[in-house]
Amino acid sequence: MINLVSISKSYRQGNENYKALHEISLTIQAGEFVAIMGPSGSGKSTLINIIGFLDNNFDGQYNFNDTVVNNLNRRDHARLRNQSVGFVFQNFKLIRNQSVGENVGLPLLYAGLKRRDIIARVNDVLEQVGLPGSYDKLPKNLSGGQQQRVAIARAIVTKPNFLVADEPTGALDSATSREIMALFKELNQHGTTVIMVTHDENVARQTNRLIKILDGRLQSDMEVEHADS
Ligand code: ADP
Ligand code: ADP
């Protein structure tokens, strides 16, 4: 599904060019559950911004299914992003003065769905993330873990090809973090492709594939071993 061929990315820093990614080649198939780890400044955000169709200014080739992403104009790139990716962030990024249901339904509103269809789909997805009957609640009345479930519901509501999650457990205590990882695992087992950035070894170990990057280069890429349970 995702095929990066020798991707490099430089940023202008003052009068210098700083190379944040060095010839990254990487393939991620539909259905995978991937963690990307690396120290601060190693290029994780730069990489997932490219993968998630937020940044189309890089060297190398990005093939997404049959599309050569780096050849797309700005409008088609944005369309691909809206149709193909769901984003989950460390700090949830919910709209405070809108209900849970309005937050989750927003991508469907942008996609032009009818109100009745939006409400039905939102209620389905809220049930899927373990928050049945929460449509009319306000985010501030939910725990951190529940707010992240709302954010995950918003990310999956359009049935994207893959999720990009940037430190999704970074603001959660370890018990809540395990619950959120269990939810990602369940979504993955039902077919959702998940690409997650994390600093946390315990989080990374719950995925199926661990990619480590260091100084903008792939350091290792390995299958995660799970004890049978
Ligand atoms: P990480 O997500 O692993 O912390 P980033 O991808 O954010 O790493 O950053 C990688 C490197 O690129 C860092 O040295 C960072 O300072 C630099 N960088 C990131 N974004 C920019 C930018 N917009 N302009 C200049 N330098 C940047
Ligand atoms: P994270 O590591 O979680 O991505 P950062 O604080 O490193 O968060 O970066 C936040 C934002 O600042 C990103 O959009 C990144 O591209 C940008 N950024 C990071 N480093 C620099 C830099 N040296 N110059 C300009 N922008 C930067």
XYZ file of C-alpha atoms and ligand atoms in Angstrom:
283
model
C 0.000 0.000 0.000
C 2.677 2.486 1.132
C 5.975 2.300 -0.719
C 8.688 4.876 -0.067
C 11.668 4.776 -2.394
C 14.768 6.609 -1.255
C 12.950 9.496 0.418
C 15.091 12.407 1.588
C 13.966 15.661 3.139
C 15.898 18.826 3.899
C 14.822 21.840 5.912
C 16.195 25.317 5.539
C 17.651 26.342 8.913
C 18.938 29.897 8.656
C 21.441 29.834 5.809
C 21.985 26.091 5.947
C 20.144 23.042 4.711
C 19.521 20.472 7.389
C 18.878 16.949 6.099
C 16.194 15.452 8.343
C 15.650 12.248 6.300
C 18.336 10.328 4.399
C 17.162 8.016 1.616
C 14.465 6.174 3.499
C 13.023 3.159 1.664
C 10.124 1.412 3.283
C 7.044 -0.620 2.400
C 3.977 -0.927 4.593
C 1.212 -3.321 3.538
C -2.470 -2.888 4.189
C -3.335 -4.489 7.524
C -0.027 -3.851 9.274
C 0.365 -2.478 12.811
C 3.617 -0.530 12.852
C 5.481 1.442 15.510
C 8.084 4.041 14.596
C 10.549 4.799 17.388
C 13.510 7.102 17.658
C 14.905 9.871 19.856
C 13.578 13.419 19.682
C 14.790 15.088 16.493
C 15.439 11.804 14.642
C 12.887 12.574 11.916
C 9.754 10.696 13.040
C 7.380 13.631 12.513
C 8.993 14.479 9.213
C 8.508 10.880 8.078
C 4.888 10.522 9.162
C 4.026 13.928 7.719
C 5.168 12.578 4.354
C 3.453 9.199 4.809
C 0.220 10.923 5.952
C 0.086 13.245 2.910
C 0.695 16.396 4.956
C 4.022 17.177 3.270
C 4.623 16.611 -0.430
C 7.928 18.426 -0.647
C 10.683 15.817 -0.542
C 13.135 13.942 -2.779
C 12.548 10.358 -3.825
C 9.361 8.558 -4.781
C 6.254 7.783 -2.731
C 3.929 5.183 -4.252
C 0.558 4.807 -2.571
C -1.208 1.863 -4.205
C -1.128 2.911 -7.883
C -0.613 6.617 -7.211
C 2.746 8.381 -7.389
C 2.123 10.774 -4.508
C 5.003 13.150 -5.215
C 3.553 13.868 -8.672
C 0.222 15.101 -7.272
C -0.661 18.765 -7.238
C -1.656 20.411 -3.989
C -5.379 19.824 -4.449
C -5.108 16.136 -5.322
C -2.642 15.635 -2.466
C -5.128 17.170 -0.024
C -7.910 15.030 -1.463
C -5.819 11.895 -1.027
C -5.184 12.906 2.596
C -8.866 13.466 3.321
C -9.884 10.197 1.713
C -7.121 7.925 2.910
C -5.750 8.860 6.342
C -7.082 9.240 9.849
C -4.930 11.141 12.352
C -4.660 10.599 16.100
C -2.580 12.990 18.225
C -1.020 12.974 21.671
C -3.339 15.708 22.938
C -6.525 14.465 21.234
C -7.210 17.783 19.473
C -10.948 17.690 20.094
C -13.065 20.803 19.639
C -13.945 21.803 23.198
C -17.309 23.433 22.689
C -18.671 20.738 20.401
C -20.229 17.490 21.544
C -18.494 14.156 21.175
C -20.806 13.296 18.283
C -20.131 16.597 16.490
C -16.391 16.070 16.875
C -16.563 12.560 15.477
C -18.940 13.556 12.665
C -16.870 16.498 11.445
C -14.965 14.590 8.737
C -18.294 13.274 7.412
C -19.745 16.793 7.386
C -16.737 17.916 5.318
C -17.274 14.920 3.040
C -20.822 16.148 2.386
C -22.868 13.376 4.006
C -26.440 13.957 5.079
C -27.129 14.705 8.729
C -29.126 11.540 9.310
C -26.394 9.345 7.812
C -23.745 11.164 9.847
C -25.556 10.562 13.121
C -26.049 6.865 12.384
C -22.419 6.352 11.374
C -21.128 8.350 14.387
C -23.169 6.258 16.805
C -21.809 3.063 15.214
C -18.224 4.248 15.538
C -18.709 5.440 19.132
C -19.907 1.954 19.971
C -16.894 0.473 18.180
C -14.474 2.477 20.370
C -16.280 1.583 23.586
C -18.264 4.794 24.094
C -21.852 3.861 23.260
C -24.423 6.562 23.974
C -21.830 9.350 24.277
C -22.996 11.468 21.331
C -24.225 14.430 23.379
C -21.461 14.516 25.984
C -18.830 17.245 26.016
C -15.158 16.277 25.755
C -14.309 18.084 29.010
C -16.575 15.715 30.931
C -14.608 12.687 29.734
C -11.376 11.192 31.065
C -8.189 11.409 29.000
C -8.601 7.827 27.825
C -12.203 8.464 26.806
C -11.168 11.629 24.947
C -8.572 9.638 23.048
C -11.294 7.098 22.157
C -13.339 9.977 20.731
C -10.319 11.090 18.709
C -9.852 7.537 17.443
C -13.539 7.408 16.503
C -13.090 10.643 14.530
C -10.030 9.154 12.819
C -11.825 5.977 11.682
C -15.248 7.449 10.897
C -14.458 7.893 7.174
C -13.002 4.347 6.932
C -9.547 5.575 5.900
C -6.942 3.258 4.375
C -4.668 3.807 7.353
C -4.298 5.605 10.668
C -1.340 7.766 11.625
C -1.053 8.099 15.390
C 1.576 10.476 16.799
C 2.375 9.512 20.421
C -1.274 8.543 21.016
C -0.538 7.338 24.544
C 1.911 10.122 25.418
C -0.563 11.998 27.607
C -2.054 8.925 29.305
C -1.132 6.964 32.430
C 0.113 3.441 31.870
C -3.173 1.633 32.617
C -5.099 3.916 30.249
C -2.321 3.626 27.716
C -2.752 -0.169 27.740
C -6.489 0.216 27.143
C -5.902 2.519 24.182
C -3.322 0.088 22.774
C -5.865 -2.713 23.173
C -8.322 -0.642 21.134
C -5.763 -0.046 18.357
C -4.997 -3.764 18.386
C -8.677 -4.618 18.058
C -9.144 -2.134 15.208
C -6.069 -3.600 13.529
C -7.435 -7.125 13.905
C -10.559 -5.921 12.126
C -8.419 -4.707 9.232
C -7.352 -1.137 10.069
C -3.743 -0.354 9.174
C -2.071 1.540 12.036
C 1.191 3.487 11.885
C 2.166 4.836 15.280
C 4.981 7.029 16.536
C 5.963 6.350 20.129
C 8.788 6.873 22.591
C 7.512 4.035 24.747
C 9.024 0.533 24.357
C 6.000 -0.978 26.109
C 3.701 0.612 23.561
C 5.905 -0.379 20.625
C 6.004 -3.991 21.812
C 2.236 -4.238 21.427
C 2.444 -3.568 17.677
C 3.538 -6.128 15.066
C 6.457 -4.296 13.520
C 9.013 -1.951 15.021
C 10.880 0.531 12.831
C 13.645 2.492 14.537
C 15.019 5.660 13.062
C 18.119 7.552 14.118
C 19.444 10.808 12.647
C 17.013 10.524 9.743
C 18.068 7.013 8.742
C 16.413 3.619 9.163
C 18.271 1.952 11.991
C 16.267 -1.264 12.215
C 13.016 -2.747 11.027
C 11.815 -5.898 12.706
C 8.840 -8.043 13.437
C 7.671 -7.854 17.062
C 7.608 -11.240 18.793
C 4.524 -11.904 20.880
C 4.326 -14.556 23.544
C 1.366 -16.847 22.790
C -1.578 -16.052 24.966
P 11.099 13.901 15.687
O 9.658 13.852 15.275
O 11.761 12.559 15.636
O 11.320 14.599 16.984
P 11.340 15.821 13.536
O 10.932 15.124 12.282
O 10.338 16.732 14.183
O 11.878 14.740 14.567
O 12.641 16.665 13.258
C 13.791 16.117 12.639
C 14.829 17.205 12.487
O 14.383 18.175 11.552
C 15.100 17.955 13.779
O 16.467 18.289 13.818
C 14.251 19.207 13.638
O 14.787 20.282 14.378
C 14.295 19.467 12.161
N 13.057 20.106 11.689
C 11.811 19.587 11.786
N 10.901 20.416 11.274
C 11.596 21.487 10.819
C 11.220 22.701 10.160
N 9.944 22.971 9.861
N 12.198 23.583 9.847
C 13.476 23.317 10.141
N 13.907 22.184 10.753
C 12.976 21.284 11.087
P 7.506 16.530 17.662
O 8.881 16.027 17.940
O 6.448 15.938 18.543
O 7.182 16.513 16.213
P 8.524 19.194 17.829
O 8.333 20.129 18.968
O 9.856 18.603 17.505
O 7.446 18.068 18.029
O 8.043 19.927 16.493
C 6.819 20.625 16.449
C 6.737 21.378 15.121
O 7.844 22.265 14.960
C 6.782 20.454 13.910
O 5.809 20.890 12.981
C 8.169 20.602 13.345
O 8.167 20.449 11.934
C 8.537 22.013 13.749
N 9.989 22.142 13.997
C 10.761 21.274 14.672
N 12.046 21.670 14.677
C 12.070 22.854 14.013
C 13.111 23.759 13.660
N 14.384 23.550 14.014
N 12.776 24.859 12.976
C 11.511 25.070 12.616
N 10.485 24.243 12.894
C 10.774 23.146 13.578
